Amino acid sequence: MNAIALPRAQPSLSDRIDQGLFDAIYSRSLVYNTCWEDPAVDRRALALGPSDTVLVITSAGCNALDYAIAGAGRIVAVDANPRQDALLQLKLAGIRELEHGDFFRLFGEGFHPRVAGIYRDALRRHLSPFAARWWDRHVGWFADPARSFYYHGLSGIVARVFRSYLRLRPGLGRAIEAVLAAPDLAAQRAAYDEGVRPLLWSRTLERMLSRQLTMSFLGVPYPQRRQVEAQHAGGVAAFVREAVDHVFRELPARGNYFWSVYVRGRYEPGCCPEYLTPGGFAALKAGRAARITNRTATVTGYLRRSSGPISRFVLLDHMDWMSSYHPDLLAEEWEAIFERAAPGARAIFRSAHRRPPYLDTIRVAGRPLRERLRFDDDLAETLGRDDRVHTYAGFHIAEFPS
Ligand SMILES: C[S@@+](CC[C@H](N)C(=O)[O-])C[C@H]1O[C@@H](n2cnc3c(N)ncnc32)[C@H](O)[C@@H]1O
C-alpha cells in the first residue's frame, strides 16, 4: 500500500527530477526513525491537561508518546506514510508486552539479540496487517549490533554516511564525544570551538549538505530547501552550521538526545526521549499508552472521517511540503481543522521559514490563516531558543477563536 499521494503544481525540470526522486524514495520508505522535533518545547507551548484531545502527525511516534506521559487526555496520531504508523504500532506493542529492559534494548540501543523471537511471540499479534507485513521484512533492523535501528530508514542512511565521515576524521569523533560529555556550558563551548568546529566544517560536508539528495533522505523536499536557501546567503550548509553552533554553544549537550543519537547510533539511559526512561515507560505501561489512537491517514482524511472537538493540533513542518505542491489541499485541511477545533484550541507547527508565506495565502472562509488565528510570537520566540533540535527557522503557536 503506497503512501497517500499529495499531487503538485508545475516546478522546473531540475525541480521535477529532484521531486521525482524524493517521491520515489519517500513513498516506499520509513523516513523518520526518530522524531526530529523537541517535545519539551511542545509541552510548554501546548500546556497539556487531562481534558485535552491532541491531533499530532506521527512521524516516528516519539512525541505522541511524550504527550501521553505529559498527561493529555487523548492523543490521535495520524500519518500519511503507513510505515511511520507501523513504527508507532511497534512501540505501542512493545510497551504492552515488554519490560523496560527489553524495550530499551529495542528502541534505546536499537539492537536486541533476541528480537526475532520477541517480535514473533509477543509483538506481531498487536500489529495491523500492513504493519505486520512491513516489520516481517524489516525487523532485522534491530538485529545487528554494528548497525542499529537508528542507522536504518532514510534518516538512518544519512546517519550512516555521517558515521563514515567521522571514521575519516577520527579526531572529530572524539571531539564530539567531549562536547556531549562536557560538565558545563563553558567547558562544552570550549570543546566545541577548539575541537569540533575546526574539524567538522569541510568542503566535503558542505557539498553533501547542499545536495538535494541528502535533503531528500532527511525528508526535506525541494521547496523547503529553497525556502532555506532564500533566507541564507550561504544556503543550507550555512543554515545547518548556524543551527549546530547554537545547539552546541548555547544549549546543554548532555541531555540533547536528538543530535547524540545520530552520532552514537543509539540512545543512552541518561540521554533519551521520555518514553524510554523508566518513569516514562512505567506511566505508559500503567495506562497512558492506551490514550493513544494511531491511524494511517492524511490530517484531512482523519478529520473528515471522525468527530468530536480537538483542543490541540501538532502539525510538525508538513505545511512547508503541502503549501508548495498543492495549496488547495492545505486549504481544505485547514477548513477541516477549523470545523473540529474546540473554542480556544491551540495549534503548533514548525517551518523552514521564519514567516511562512502560506499563513497569508491559505484562506479559510475567505480570510488568510494569519487573520483567523491569534499567534503568540513572543512565546514562540522564547521557546524556540531552547529548542534542542534547532533546525527550523520558524516555530509557531496559534490560538483559535474562543
Ligand atoms: C515534514 S515531515 C515531519 C517530520 C518531522 N519534522 C520530524 O522530524 O519528526 C512530515 C510527516 O508528516 C507526514 N505527512 C505529510 N503530509 C501529511 C498530511 N497531509 N497528513 C498526514 N501526514 C502527513 C509525512 O508522512 C511525514 O511523516
GROMACS .gro file of C-alpha atoms and ligand atoms in nm:
model
  429
    1MET     CA    1   0.000   0.000   0.000
    2ASN     CA    2   0.169   0.326  -0.113
    3ALA     CA    3   0.163   0.646   0.096
    4ILE     CA    4  -0.139   0.872   0.025
    5ALA     CA    5  -0.009   1.082  -0.272
    6LEU     CA    6  -0.019   1.464  -0.242
    7PRO     CA    7  -0.042   1.596  -0.605
    8ARG     CA    8   0.167   1.905  -0.703
    9ALA     CA    9   0.192   2.230  -0.911
   10GLN     CA   10   0.437   2.285  -1.211
   11PRO     CA   11   0.811   2.312  -1.096
   12SER     CA   12   1.115   2.342  -1.331
   13LEU     CA   13   1.285   2.036  -1.491
   14SER     CA   14   1.550   2.001  -1.217
   15ASP     CA   15   1.276   2.055  -0.957
   16ARG     CA   16   1.080   1.774  -1.118
   17ILE     CA   17   1.385   1.543  -1.119
   18ASP     CA   18   1.454   1.626  -0.754
   19GLN     CA   19   1.088   1.585  -0.667
   20GLY     CA   20   1.052   1.262  -0.862
   21LEU     CA   21   1.349   1.126  -0.673
   22PHE     CA   22   1.200   1.249  -0.347
   23ASP     CA   23   0.857   1.093  -0.415
   24ALA     CA   24   1.011   0.767  -0.527
   25ILE     CA   25   1.218   0.747  -0.213
   26TYR     CA   26   0.961   0.881   0.026
   27SER     CA   27   0.665   0.675  -0.092
   28ARG     CA   28   0.838   0.344  -0.025
   29SER     CA   29   1.036   0.418   0.286
   30LEU     CA   30   1.031   0.476   0.653
   31VAL     CA   31   1.170   0.827   0.652
   32TYR     CA   32   1.196   0.924   1.020
   33ASN     CA   33   1.333   0.667   1.266
   34THR     CA   34   1.303   0.924   1.545
   35CYS     CA   35   1.104   1.247   1.584
   36TRP     CA   36   1.322   1.544   1.495
   37GLU     CA   37   1.104   1.790   1.686
   38ASP     CA   38   1.157   1.882   2.056
   39PRO     CA   39   0.861   1.770   2.272
   40ALA     CA   40   0.997   1.962   2.572
   41VAL     CA   41   0.929   2.281   2.377
   42ASP     CA   42   0.593   2.145   2.255
   43ARG     CA   43   0.485   2.072   2.613
   44ARG     CA   44   0.547   2.433   2.718
   45ALA     CA   45   0.360   2.563   2.415
   46LEU     CA   46   0.065   2.323   2.448
   47ALA     CA   47   0.018   2.319   2.829
   48LEU     CA   48  -0.146   1.977   2.809
   49GLY     CA   49  -0.410   1.853   3.056
   50PRO     CA   50  -0.646   1.554   3.102
   51SER     CA   51  -0.927   1.733   2.916
   52ASP     CA   52  -0.713   1.784   2.605
   53THR     CA   53  -0.754   1.591   2.281
   54VAL     CA   54  -0.440   1.621   2.071
   55LEU     CA   55  -0.416   1.557   1.698
   56VAL     CA   56  -0.047   1.503   1.610
   57ILE     CA   57   0.128   1.392   1.291
   58THR     CA   58   0.304   1.070   1.390
   59SER     CA   59   0.647   1.086   1.224
   60ALA     CA   60   0.836   0.830   1.446
   61GLY     CA   61   0.574   0.844   1.724
   62CYS     CA   62   0.816   0.958   1.998
   63ASN     CA   63   0.624   1.281   2.060
   64ALA     CA   64   0.277   1.123   2.062
   65LEU     CA   65   0.411   0.902   2.345
   66ASP     CA   66   0.557   1.210   2.514
   67TYR     CA   67   0.222   1.393   2.518
   68ALA     CA   68   0.060   1.086   2.678
   69ILE     CA   69   0.324   1.088   2.953
   70ALA     CA   70   0.265   1.463   2.992
   71GLY     CA   71  -0.099   1.386   3.079
   72ALA     CA   72  -0.301   1.469   2.769
   73GLY     CA   73  -0.642   1.301   2.790
   74ARG     CA   74  -0.645   1.165   2.434
   75ILE     CA   75  -0.385   1.160   2.156
   76VAL     CA   76  -0.467   1.085   1.794
   77ALA     CA   77  -0.152   1.019   1.589
   78VAL     CA   78  -0.203   1.024   1.212
   79ASP     CA   79   0.045   0.996   0.928
   80ALA     CA   80   0.004   0.969   0.551
   81ASN     CA   81   0.301   0.731   0.542
   82PRO     CA   82   0.188   0.388   0.673
   83ARG     CA   83   0.548   0.299   0.765
   84GLN     CA   84   0.559   0.583   1.020
   85ASP     CA   85   0.235   0.448   1.166
   86ALA     CA   86   0.387   0.098   1.166
   87LEU     CA   87   0.677   0.226   1.379
   88LEU     CA   88   0.440   0.373   1.637
   89GLN     CA   89   0.243   0.047   1.638
   90LEU     CA   90   0.562  -0.149   1.713
   91LYS     CA   91   0.647   0.086   2.003
   92LEU     CA   92   0.292   0.054   2.144
   93ALA     CA   93   0.312  -0.326   2.119
   94GLY     CA   94   0.648  -0.315   2.299
   95ILE     CA   95   0.503  -0.103   2.582
   96ARG     CA   96   0.220  -0.354   2.617
   97GLU     CA   97   0.425  -0.673   2.611
   98LEU     CA   98   0.778  -0.598   2.729
   99GLU     CA   99   0.954  -0.487   3.046
  100HIS     CA  100   1.164  -0.170   3.039
  101GLY     CA  101   1.494  -0.357   2.993
  102ASP     CA  102   1.392  -0.528   2.668
  103PHE     CA  103   1.203  -0.220   2.548
  104PHE     CA  104   1.513  -0.001   2.598
  105ARG     CA  105   1.733  -0.250   2.413
  106LEU     CA  106   1.499  -0.229   2.115
  107PHE     CA  107   1.420   0.144   2.097
  108GLY     CA  108   1.705   0.283   2.310
  109GLU     CA  109   2.003   0.085   2.182
  110GLY     CA  110   1.832  -0.001   1.854
  111PHE     CA  111   1.958  -0.360   1.884
  112HIS     CA  112   1.827  -0.670   2.065
  113PRO     CA  113   1.989  -1.014   2.018
  114ARG     CA  114   1.653  -1.189   2.069
  115VAL     CA  115   1.445  -0.951   1.856
  116ALA     CA  116   1.323  -1.222   1.615
  117GLY     CA  117   1.163  -1.427   1.894
  118ILE     CA  118   1.028  -1.123   2.080
  119TYR     CA  119   0.872  -0.995   1.757
  120ARG     CA  120   0.723  -1.333   1.660
  121ASP     CA  121   0.595  -1.435   2.005
  122ALA     CA  122   0.494  -1.103   2.164
  123LEU     CA  123   0.473  -0.804   1.929
  124ARG     CA  124   0.346  -0.916   1.587
  125ARG     CA  125  -0.006  -1.003   1.704
  126HIS     CA  126  -0.073  -0.640   1.801
  127LEU     CA  127   0.009  -0.502   1.455
  128SER     CA  128  -0.222  -0.414   1.165
  129PRO     CA  129  -0.188  -0.631   0.852
  130PHE     CA  130   0.023  -0.364   0.677
  131ALA     CA  131   0.246  -0.308   0.982
  132ALA     CA  132   0.297  -0.686   1.026
  133ARG     CA  133   0.392  -0.728   0.660
  134TRP     CA  134   0.634  -0.430   0.690
  135TRP     CA  135   0.806  -0.549   1.009
  136ASP     CA  136   0.816  -0.909   0.883
  137ARG     CA  137   1.058  -0.770   0.624
  138HIS     CA  138   1.236  -0.511   0.841
  139VAL     CA  139   1.254  -0.642   1.198
  140GLY     CA  140   1.615  -0.734   1.118
  141TRP     CA  141   1.691  -0.362   1.152
  142PHE     CA  142   1.707  -0.434   1.528
  143ALA     CA  143   1.926  -0.745   1.498
  144ASP     CA  144   2.268  -0.604   1.408
  145PRO     CA  145   2.486  -0.465   1.693
  146ALA     CA  146   2.710  -0.291   1.438
  147ARG     CA  147   2.421  -0.122   1.255
  148SER     CA  148   2.142  -0.033   1.497
  149PHE     CA  149   1.786   0.061   1.406
  150TYR     CA  150   1.897   0.426   1.410
  151TYR     CA  151   2.108   0.359   1.103
  152HIS     CA  152   1.801   0.245   0.911
  153GLY     CA  153   1.520   0.430   0.736
  154LEU     CA  154   1.607   0.730   0.517
  155SER     CA  155   1.722   0.948   0.805
  156GLY     CA  156   1.925   0.649   0.928
  157ILE     CA  157   2.108   0.632   0.595
  158VAL     CA  158   2.223   0.991   0.644
  159ALA     CA  159   2.338   0.896   0.996
  160ARG     CA  160   2.539   0.610   0.842
  161VAL     CA  161   2.703   0.847   0.593
  162PHE     CA  162   2.787   1.084   0.880
  163ARG     CA  163   2.936   0.791   1.076
  164SER     CA  164   3.161   0.714   0.775
  165TYR     CA  165   3.257   1.082   0.766
  166LEU     CA  166   3.352   1.059   1.135
  167ARG     CA  167   3.563   0.749   1.062
  168LEU     CA  168   3.750   0.954   0.801
  169ARG     CA  169   3.820   1.216   1.069
  170PRO     CA  170   3.887   1.019   1.393
  171GLY     CA  171   3.975   1.332   1.592
  172LEU     CA  172   3.631   1.470   1.517
  173GLY     CA  173   3.451   1.174   1.675
  174ARG     CA  174   3.650   1.217   1.996
  175ALA     CA  175   3.594   1.594   1.994
  176ILE     CA  176   3.218   1.549   1.956
  177GLU     CA  177   3.211   1.299   2.244
  178ALA     CA  178   3.399   1.556   2.456
  179VAL     CA  179   3.125   1.811   2.380
  180LEU     CA  180   2.845   1.562   2.462
  181ALA     CA  181   3.014   1.474   2.790
  182ALA     CA  182   3.113   1.829   2.895
  183PRO     CA  183   3.026   1.901   3.263
  184ASP     CA  184   2.901   2.255   3.194
  185LEU     CA  185   2.827   2.502   2.915
  186ALA     CA  186   3.163   2.682   2.938
  187ALA     CA  187   3.358   2.357   2.903
  188GLN     CA  188   3.121   2.246   2.627
  189ARG     CA  189   3.164   2.569   2.431
  190ALA     CA  190   3.543   2.540   2.457
  191ALA     CA  191   3.536   2.176   2.347
  192TYR     CA  192   3.316   2.272   2.052
  193ASP     CA  193   3.512   2.581   1.945
  194GLU     CA  194   3.855   2.419   1.979
  195GLY     CA  195   3.780   2.056   1.897
  196VAL     CA  196   3.473   2.020   1.678
  197ARG     CA  197   3.434   2.336   1.473
  198PRO     CA  198   3.780   2.329   1.304
  199LEU     CA  199   3.732   1.962   1.207
  200LEU     CA  200   3.360   1.944   1.130
  201TRP     CA  201   3.302   2.207   0.864
  202SER     CA  202   3.480   2.087   0.549
  203ARG     CA  203   3.408   2.140   0.177
  204THR     CA  204   3.300   1.773   0.166
  205LEU     CA  205   3.037   1.822   0.436
  206GLU     CA  206   2.917   2.150   0.289
  207ARG     CA  207   2.885   1.992  -0.056
  208MET     CA  208   2.694   1.698   0.096
  209LEU     CA  209   2.452   1.935   0.275
  210SER     CA  210   2.394   2.134  -0.042
  211ARG     CA  211   2.286   1.826  -0.239
  212GLN     CA  212   1.909   1.773  -0.283
  213LEU     CA  213   1.972   1.401  -0.247
  214THR     CA  214   2.092   1.449   0.112
  215MET     CA  215   1.794   1.670   0.185
  216SER     CA  216   1.559   1.414   0.030
  217PHE     CA  217   1.698   1.148   0.262
  218LEU     CA  218   1.640   1.385   0.552
  219GLY     CA  219   1.279   1.428   0.442
  220VAL     CA  220   1.338   1.786   0.321
  221PRO     CA  221   1.169   1.827  -0.017
  222TYR     CA  222   1.299   2.069  -0.278
  223PRO     CA  223   1.063   2.364  -0.198
  224GLN     CA  224   1.157   2.351   0.170
  225ARG     CA  225   1.525   2.354   0.076
  226ARG     CA  226   1.457   2.654  -0.150
  227GLN     CA  227   1.296   2.833   0.142
  228VAL     CA  228   1.613   2.783   0.350
  229GLU     CA  229   1.835   2.898   0.063
  230ALA     CA  230   1.614   3.205   0.014
  231GLN     CA  231   1.684   3.311   0.372
  232HIS     CA  232   2.055   3.226   0.399
  233ALA     CA  233   2.328   3.363   0.171
  234GLY     CA  234   2.539   3.054   0.242
  235GLY     CA  235   2.248   2.822   0.162
  236VAL     CA  236   2.160   2.504   0.353
  237ALA     CA  237   2.518   2.444   0.471
  238ALA     CA  238   2.531   2.788   0.634
  239PHE     CA  239   2.188   2.735   0.791
  240VAL     CA  240   2.291   2.397   0.937
  241ARG     CA  241   2.617   2.544   1.060
  242GLU     CA  242   2.434   2.824   1.241
  243ALA     CA  243   2.194   2.571   1.395
  244VAL     CA  244   2.477   2.342   1.512
  245ASP     CA  245   2.669   2.640   1.652
  246HIS     CA  246   2.363   2.739   1.857
  247VAL     CA  247   2.293   2.385   1.977
  248PHE     CA  248   2.649   2.316   2.094
  249ARG     CA  249   2.740   2.666   2.213
  250GLU     CA  250   2.414   2.779   2.378
  251LEU     CA  251   2.227   2.465   2.496
  252PRO     CA  252   2.344   2.189   2.734
  253ALA     CA  253   2.454   1.896   2.512
  254ARG     CA  254   2.437   1.635   2.789
  255GLY     CA  255   2.061   1.573   2.750
  256ASN     CA  256   2.042   1.655   2.383
  257TYR     CA  257   1.937   1.314   2.252
  258PHE     CA  258   1.841   1.449   1.909
  259TRP     CA  259   2.200   1.501   1.796
  260SER     CA  260   2.368   1.233   2.009
  261VAL     CA  261   2.156   0.951   1.864
  262TYR     CA  262   2.289   1.027   1.516
  263VAL     CA  263   2.649   1.046   1.640
  264ARG     CA  264   2.630   0.728   1.852
  265GLY     CA  265   2.360   0.532   1.667
  266ARG     CA  266   2.183   0.472   1.994
  267TYR     CA  267   2.030   0.649   2.297
  268GLU     CA  268   2.187   0.640   2.643
  269PRO     CA  269   1.975   0.587   2.957
  270GLY     CA  270   2.052   0.947   3.066
  271CYS     CA  271   2.011   1.095   2.719
  272CYS     CA  272   1.694   0.970   2.554
  273PRO     CA  273   1.330   1.062   2.488
  274GLU     CA  274   1.094   1.050   2.787
  275TYR     CA  275   0.918   0.732   2.666
  276LEU     CA  276   1.247   0.544   2.704
  277THR     CA  277   1.307   0.649   3.065
  278PRO     CA  278   1.199   0.401   3.338
  279GLY     CA  279   0.944   0.654   3.470
  280GLY     CA  280   0.804   0.745   3.129
  281PHE     CA  281   0.780   0.382   3.026
  282ALA     CA  282   0.609   0.289   3.353
  283ALA     CA  283   0.349   0.566   3.308
  284LEU     CA  284   0.276   0.450   2.954
  285LYS     CA  285   0.253   0.085   3.058
  286ALA     CA  286   0.028   0.174   3.350
  287GLY     CA  287  -0.235   0.315   3.112
  288ARG     CA  288  -0.118   0.635   2.942
  289ALA     CA  289  -0.032   0.447   2.620
  290ALA     CA  290  -0.397   0.341   2.595
  291ARG     CA  291  -0.484   0.709   2.545
  292ILE     CA  292  -0.316   0.696   2.202
  293THR     CA  293  -0.506   0.617   1.881
  294ASN     CA  294  -0.297   0.571   1.568
  295ARG     CA  295  -0.409   0.596   1.205
  296THR     CA  296  -0.262   0.588   0.856
  297ALA     CA  297  -0.443   0.889   0.711
  298THR     CA  298  -0.393   1.245   0.599
  299VAL     CA  299  -0.495   1.507   0.856
  300THR     CA  300  -0.793   1.597   0.638
  301GLY     CA  301  -0.884   1.232   0.581
  302TYR     CA  302  -0.888   1.160   0.953
  303LEU     CA  303  -1.082   1.478   1.042
  304ARG     CA  304  -1.341   1.407   0.775
  305ARG     CA  305  -1.396   1.052   0.899
  306SER     CA  306  -1.418   1.123   1.273
  307SER     CA  307  -1.599   1.357   1.511
  308GLY     CA  308  -1.558   1.545   1.841
  309PRO     CA  309  -1.373   1.862   1.936
  310ILE     CA  310  -0.993   1.874   1.924
  311SER     CA  311  -0.814   2.116   2.157
  312ARG     CA  312  -0.451   2.079   2.042
  313PHE     CA  313  -0.307   2.035   1.689
  314VAL     CA  314   0.062   1.942   1.635
  315LEU     CA  315   0.132   1.979   1.263
  316LEU     CA  316   0.515   1.945   1.254
  317ASP     CA  317   0.659   2.108   0.940
  318HIS     CA  318   0.435   1.931   0.690
  319MET     CA  319   0.280   2.255   0.569
  320ASP     CA  320   0.611   2.352   0.409
  321TRP     CA  321   0.560   2.049   0.187
  322MET     CA  322   0.193   2.089   0.111
  323SER     CA  323   0.192   2.465   0.058
  324SER     CA  324   0.447   2.424  -0.223
  325TYR     CA  325   0.288   2.136  -0.411
  326HIS     CA  326  -0.081   2.166  -0.354
  327PRO     CA  327  -0.201   2.467  -0.159
  328ASP     CA  328  -0.563   2.375  -0.229
  329LEU     CA  329  -0.527   2.054  -0.025
  330LEU     CA  330  -0.374   2.259   0.256
  331ALA     CA  331  -0.668   2.499   0.248
  332GLU     CA  332  -0.904   2.202   0.262
  333GLU     CA  333  -0.707   2.067   0.558
  334TRP     CA  334  -0.745   2.395   0.747
  335GLU     CA  335  -1.116   2.404   0.676
  336ALA     CA  336  -1.141   2.060   0.838
  337ILE     CA  337  -0.921   2.176   1.127
  338PHE     CA  338  -1.139   2.481   1.193
  339GLU     CA  339  -1.451   2.263   1.185
  340ARG     CA  340  -1.307   2.039   1.459
  341ALA     CA  341  -1.119   2.292   1.670
  342ALA     CA  342  -1.259   2.337   2.021
  343PRO     CA  343  -1.308   2.702   2.130
  344GLY     CA  344  -0.968   2.841   2.231
  345ALA     CA  345  -0.787   2.541   2.078
  346ARG     CA  346  -0.416   2.571   2.004
  347ALA     CA  347  -0.201   2.464   1.710
  348ILE     CA  348   0.179   2.442   1.694
  349PHE     CA  349   0.392   2.388   1.386
  350ARG     CA  350   0.743   2.442   1.258
  351SER     CA  351   0.872   2.576   0.928
  352ALA     CA  352   1.187   2.635   0.731
  353HIS     CA  353   1.055   2.989   0.710
  354ARG     CA  354   1.053   3.241   0.996
  355ARG     CA  355   0.740   3.395   0.841
  356PRO     CA  356   0.577   3.121   0.628
  357PRO     CA  357   0.411   3.279   0.324
  358TYR     CA  358   0.129   3.024   0.340
  359LEU     CA  359  -0.010   3.196   0.651
  360ASP     CA  360  -0.105   3.482   0.419
  361THR     CA  361  -0.200   3.278   0.111
  362ILE     CA  362  -0.402   2.993   0.264
  363ARG     CA  363  -0.758   3.117   0.321
  364VAL     CA  364  -1.036   2.967   0.526
  365ALA     CA  365  -1.383   3.118   0.483
  366GLY     CA  366  -1.225   3.390   0.272
  367ARG     CA  367  -0.970   3.512   0.527
  368PRO     CA  368  -0.599   3.427   0.548
  369LEU     CA  369  -0.483   3.199   0.830
  370ARG     CA  370  -0.278   3.480   0.982
  371GLU     CA  371  -0.602   3.677   1.036
  372ARG     CA  372  -0.810   3.384   1.155
  373LEU     CA  373  -0.566   3.269   1.423
  374ARG     CA  374  -0.404   3.459   1.709
  375PHE     CA  375  -0.025   3.397   1.702
  376ASP     CA  376   0.179   3.412   2.024
  377ASP     CA  377   0.506   3.511   1.857
  378ASP     CA  378   0.673   3.617   2.182
  379LEU     CA  379   0.621   3.280   2.348
  380ALA     CA  380   0.722   3.102   2.027
  381GLU     CA  381   1.039   3.310   2.005
  382THR     CA  382   1.127   3.238   2.370
  383LEU     CA  383   1.061   2.865   2.345
  384GLY     CA  384   1.231   2.841   2.005
  385ARG     CA  385   1.560   2.949   2.160
  386ASP     CA  386   1.556   2.639   2.385
  387ASP     CA  387   1.471   2.401   2.101
  388ARG     CA  388   1.731   2.122   2.119
  389VAL     CA  389   1.683   2.033   1.750
  390HIS     CA  390   1.707   2.390   1.626
  391THR     CA  391   1.687   2.315   1.253
  392TYR     CA  392   1.360   2.503   1.191
  393ALA     CA  393   1.379   2.876   1.125
  394GLY     CA  394   1.021   2.916   1.243
  395PHE     CA  395   0.824   2.782   1.542
  396HIS     CA  396   0.461   2.892   1.559
  397ILE     CA  397   0.196   2.887   1.832
  398ALA     CA  398  -0.155   2.976   1.715
  399GLU     CA  399  -0.477   3.009   1.914
  400PHE     CA  400  -0.822   2.957   1.768
  401PRO     CA  401  -1.107   3.195   1.848
  402SER     CA  402  -1.275   3.106   2.182
  403LIG     C1  403   0.765   1.705   0.722
  403LIG     S1  404   0.759   1.555   0.800
  403LIG     C2  405   0.779   1.592   0.961
  403LIG     C3  406   0.881   1.520   1.025
  403LIG     C4  407   0.926   1.590   1.150
  403LIG     N1  408   0.986   1.715   1.120
  403LIG     C5  409   1.019   1.505   1.225
  403LIG     O1  410   1.135   1.522   1.206
  403LIG     O2  411   0.981   1.426   1.307
  403LIG     C6  412   0.607   1.519   0.774
  403LIG     C7  413   0.547   1.392   0.824
  403LIG     O3  414   0.415   1.419   0.800
  403LIG     C8  415   0.357   1.321   0.718
  403LIG     N2  416   0.262   1.397   0.638
  403LIG     C9  417   0.286   1.488   0.542
  403LIG     N3  418   0.171   1.543   0.498
  403LIG    C10  419   0.071   1.485   0.571
  403LIG    C11  420  -0.072   1.501   0.576
  403LIG     N4  421  -0.135   1.587   0.497
  403LIG     N5  422  -0.141   1.429   0.665
  403LIG    C12  423  -0.077   1.341   0.747
  403LIG     N6  424   0.059   1.320   0.746
  403LIG    C13  425   0.130   1.392   0.661
  403LIG    C14  426   0.472   1.259   0.644
  403LIG     O4  427   0.444   1.125   0.613
  403LIG    C15  428   0.585   1.270   0.746
  403LIG     O5  429   0.589   1.157   0.832
   0.00000   0.00000   0.00000
